[in-house]
Amino acid sequence: MKKTGLKTNDLILQTITKIVLFIVIIFSFHLFFAGHNAPGGGFIGGLITSGAIVLLLIAFDVKTVKSILPINYVKVAAFGLLIAILSGIGSFLFGVPFLSHTHGHVHIPLLGDTHLATAVIFDLGVYFVVVGVTMTIIQTIGETE
Amino acid sequence: MIETISKFVIGYLILQGAFFSLISAIGVLRLPDVYTRTHAASKSATLGVLSILLGVFLYFWVLEDHMNGRVLLGILFIFLTSPVAGHLISRAAYHTKVKLWENSKIDELKEKKKAKDKVHS
């Protein structure tokens, strides 16, 4: 593309990105937590979160996004794998096979009686791996000239 | 009673949405250039999809007694993003010098751009 020296005016796209970003990220969290009883889960939640970051990358440039989210996405993927493995190893503490999961009702202040499952921890690992891998791929492709 | 009325309202909303989607498809086929086509596609299709989603929301809310917030969020999301998509497409088309329809009379952006280039050069 020919360089004109003029700054492109992306006011409409940037303004709508600032609003829509919150809807997309909240929806990805909703899908992540709804995964136990409804369609959703760690994979699709992670994909939508990385979709929101890609939207930021489109509306603003790479430098701005790096200053907003100073994250090393390779480490995010590694962190997710670590969480997933630890949630599997945790079952050894109770003398049951690898990756055995349990759930129960816990009384939490403010939220009341909540149904918690340890499978969520594994899902959190999947979530971080998906975000890390997707963003690593996209940033690696985007940075090569 | 209220059930019958709401059935009619919901049916009307969904038919209206389908009708507007059809109109926008015809508009995309019939209109002469990119700008008029994005005009048809972004406006009429948005209203069509919004009507259908509103009909679906009302159906599950009134008749099935199930309030679905995701549909409302979808309505808000499409209402926000679809016009922006139309704007970006027609702007990209203009900046890559796609021709206007031959019967177009005025191109004010062209004159503005010329004046701006003179100032900067």
XYZ file of C-alpha atoms in Angstrom:
266
model
C 0.000 0.000 0.000
C 1.155 3.506 -0.796
C 2.148 5.539 2.241
C 0.329 8.841 2.289
C 1.680 10.084 5.596
C -1.882 10.758 6.720
C -3.265 9.019 9.767
C -6.290 6.919 8.940
C -9.367 7.986 10.817
C -10.907 4.923 12.470
C -13.067 6.784 14.958
C -16.277 4.811 14.374
C -14.571 1.412 14.497
C -12.547 2.287 17.595
C -15.532 3.699 19.495
C -17.745 0.707 18.734
C -14.868 -1.626 19.634
C -14.642 -0.070 23.079
C -18.339 -0.863 23.695
C -18.600 -4.231 21.963
C -15.430 -5.574 23.606
C -17.168 -5.720 27.000
C -20.158 -7.597 25.581
C -17.891 -10.142 23.872
C -15.675 -10.747 26.916
C -18.625 -11.059 29.304
C -20.269 -13.484 26.882
C -17.105 -15.576 26.756
C -17.028 -15.762 30.577
C -20.705 -16.705 30.539
C -20.030 -19.536 28.079
C -17.072 -20.675 30.166
C -19.110 -20.956 33.363
C -22.233 -22.314 31.643
C -20.234 -25.227 30.219
C -21.252 -27.669 32.941
C -25.008 -27.675 32.320
C -25.435 -25.963 28.949
C -23.552 -25.612 25.661
C -20.249 -23.872 26.246
C -17.050 -24.628 28.101
C -13.371 -23.810 28.148
C -12.693 -24.231 24.437
C -15.380 -21.953 23.042
C -14.922 -19.454 25.895
C -11.199 -19.210 25.146
C -11.877 -18.794 21.427
C -14.308 -15.931 22.053
C -11.893 -14.215 24.446
C -9.142 -14.386 21.843
C -11.678 -13.137 19.300
C -12.174 -10.061 21.477
C -8.410 -9.485 21.601
C -8.251 -9.882 17.806
C -10.962 -7.231 17.518
C -8.732 -4.938 19.589
C -5.832 -5.751 17.266
C -7.930 -4.824 14.231
C -9.236 -1.563 15.642
C -5.950 -0.417 17.191
C -2.413 -1.318 16.214
C -0.181 -4.013 17.690
C 1.815 -1.581 19.833
C -1.268 -0.167 21.558
C -2.644 -3.634 22.304
C 0.719 -4.689 23.713
C 0.698 -1.688 26.058
C -2.899 -2.467 27.144
C -2.346 -6.222 27.603
C 1.350 -6.852 28.293
C 0.934 -10.632 28.190
C 3.298 -13.286 26.891
C 0.803 -15.682 25.311
C 3.234 -18.611 25.176
C 3.425 -18.434 28.966
C -0.384 -18.324 29.130
C -0.572 -21.595 27.184
C 2.046 -23.187 29.438
C 0.201 -21.937 32.533
C -3.017 -23.502 31.249
C -1.344 -26.867 30.687
C 0.101 -26.675 34.196
C -3.341 -26.030 35.713
C -4.876 -28.924 33.746
C -2.142 -31.342 34.841
C -2.306 -30.205 38.483
C -6.090 -30.697 38.518
C -5.424 -34.275 37.395
C -2.644 -34.878 39.898
C -4.804 -33.462 42.703
C -6.916 -36.609 42.584
C -3.905 -38.636 43.909
C -4.193 -36.779 47.247
C -7.509 -38.545 47.830
C -6.287 -41.964 46.694
C -8.339 -42.099 43.486
C -7.184 -42.568 39.853
C -5.690 -39.773 37.743
C -8.171 -37.095 36.563
C -10.977 -38.242 38.900
C -13.266 -35.290 39.454
C -15.811 -34.530 42.126
C -18.484 -31.943 42.825
C -20.472 -30.744 45.753
C -22.637 -28.029 47.205
C -20.741 -25.321 49.051
C -22.195 -22.445 51.017
C -20.488 -19.247 49.910
C -21.275 -15.876 51.525
C -23.211 -13.537 49.174
C -23.815 -16.282 46.586
C -25.504 -18.802 48.892
C -25.676 -22.491 48.092
C -23.459 -23.037 45.044
C -22.835 -26.181 43.081
C -19.073 -26.364 42.515
C -17.206 -28.985 40.484
C -13.459 -29.545 40.237
C -13.908 -30.087 36.484
C -14.033 -26.277 36.251
C -10.339 -26.166 37.185
C -9.518 -28.458 34.286
C -11.722 -26.292 32.047
C -9.802 -23.224 33.206
C -6.632 -24.912 31.998
C -8.235 -25.588 28.602
C -9.364 -21.954 28.490
C -5.849 -20.596 29.058
C -4.310 -23.011 26.551
C -6.798 -22.001 23.868
C -6.301 -18.260 24.485
C -2.524 -18.670 24.551
C -2.254 -20.818 21.422
C -4.698 -18.748 19.336
C -3.098 -15.435 20.231
C 0.416 -16.824 19.691
C -0.546 -17.993 16.183
C -2.223 -14.729 15.257
C 0.518 -12.492 16.645
C 3.279 -14.566 15.022
C 1.583 -14.379 11.626
C 0.732 -10.708 12.076
C 4.246 -9.611 12.984
C 6.094 -11.209 10.043
C 6.534 -8.784 7.180
C -56.619 -14.448 25.574
C -53.177 -12.932 26.150
C -51.696 -16.085 24.687
C -53.628 -15.723 21.436
C -52.684 -12.063 21.074
C -49.030 -12.753 21.781
C -49.062 -15.599 19.243
C -50.254 -13.149 16.606
C -47.676 -10.543 17.601
C -44.852 -13.101 17.544
C -45.962 -14.498 14.193
C -46.147 -10.984 12.775
C -42.662 -10.110 14.052
C -41.065 -13.222 12.564
C -42.852 -12.774 9.221
C -41.805 -9.126 9.161
C -38.204 -10.148 9.808
C -38.286 -12.702 7.004
C -39.881 -10.118 4.696
C -37.190 -7.511 5.401
C -34.468 -10.102 4.855
C -36.035 -10.956 1.487
C -36.233 -7.256 0.596
C -32.578 -6.773 1.425
C -31.616 -9.805 -0.686
C -33.574 -8.378 -3.617
C -31.919 -5.011 -3.001
C -28.446 -6.550 -3.138
C -29.333 -8.178 -6.470
C -31.090 -5.227 -8.072
C -29.152 -2.117 -7.013
C -26.459 -0.781 -9.354
C -23.250 -0.200 -7.344
C -21.417 -1.146 -4.130
C -22.645 1.793 -2.075
C -26.340 1.323 -2.755
C -25.923 -2.415 -2.186
C -24.308 -1.996 1.215
C -27.104 0.457 1.982
C -29.678 -2.263 1.270
C -27.714 -5.047 2.942
C -26.811 -3.260 6.170
C -30.097 -1.508 6.885
C -32.837 -3.863 5.856
C -31.093 -7.066 6.900
C -30.359 -5.587 10.338
C -34.009 -4.763 10.927
C -35.017 -8.189 9.621
C -32.697 -10.059 11.960
C -33.695 -7.829 14.885
C -37.385 -8.580 14.254
C -36.786 -12.316 14.073
C -34.711 -12.283 17.268
C -37.332 -10.198 19.060
C -40.001 -12.671 17.951
C -37.919 -15.585 19.239
C -37.322 -13.810 22.555
C -41.026 -13.056 23.008
C -41.980 -16.625 22.058
C -39.759 -18.163 24.719
C -40.634 -15.490 27.274
C -44.438 -15.386 26.937
C -45.314 -18.884 25.779
C -42.523 -21.063 27.214
C -41.912 -18.923 30.322
C -38.162 -18.859 29.747
C -36.363 -15.506 29.798
C -33.282 -15.714 27.569
C -30.874 -12.831 28.075
C -28.533 -14.012 25.342
C -31.110 -13.184 22.665
C -31.460 -9.636 24.025
C -27.676 -9.347 24.029
C -27.653 -10.609 20.443
C -30.196 -7.919 19.464
C -28.029 -5.224 21.063
C -24.868 -6.637 19.488
C -26.255 -6.783 15.949
C -27.807 -3.345 16.341
C -24.370 -1.971 17.276
C -22.109 -3.837 14.878
C -24.014 -4.306 11.609
C -24.095 -0.580 10.608
C -20.398 -0.292 11.474
C -19.659 -3.242 9.201
C -21.598 -1.564 6.382
C -19.715 1.677 6.986
C -16.333 -0.054 6.897
C -17.157 -1.974 3.717
C -18.295 1.102 1.811
C -15.347 3.141 3.128
C -12.891 0.471 2.041
C -14.634 0.390 -1.347
C -14.319 4.170 -1.703
C -10.648 4.230 -0.745
C -9.833 1.466 -3.241
C -11.476 3.702 -5.881
C -14.553 1.643 -6.659
C -16.633 3.670 -9.123
C -19.901 5.267 -8.146
C -23.042 4.616 -10.151
C -22.880 6.430 -13.503
C -25.964 8.513 -12.700
C -24.472 9.842 -9.448
C -24.424 13.632 -9.396
C -22.325 14.732 -6.439
C -19.151 13.301 -4.869
C -18.326 15.675 -2.039
C -15.736 13.381 -0.445
C -13.682 13.525 -3.679
C -13.507 17.315 -3.511
C -12.632 17.179 0.177
C -9.840 14.691 -0.510
C -8.460 16.868 -3.340
C -8.390 19.924 -1.079
C -6.667 17.921 1.651
C -4.021 16.563 -0.742
C -3.258 20.116 -1.882
C -2.710 21.260 1.706
C -0.379 18.352 2.463
C 1.655 18.401 -0.749
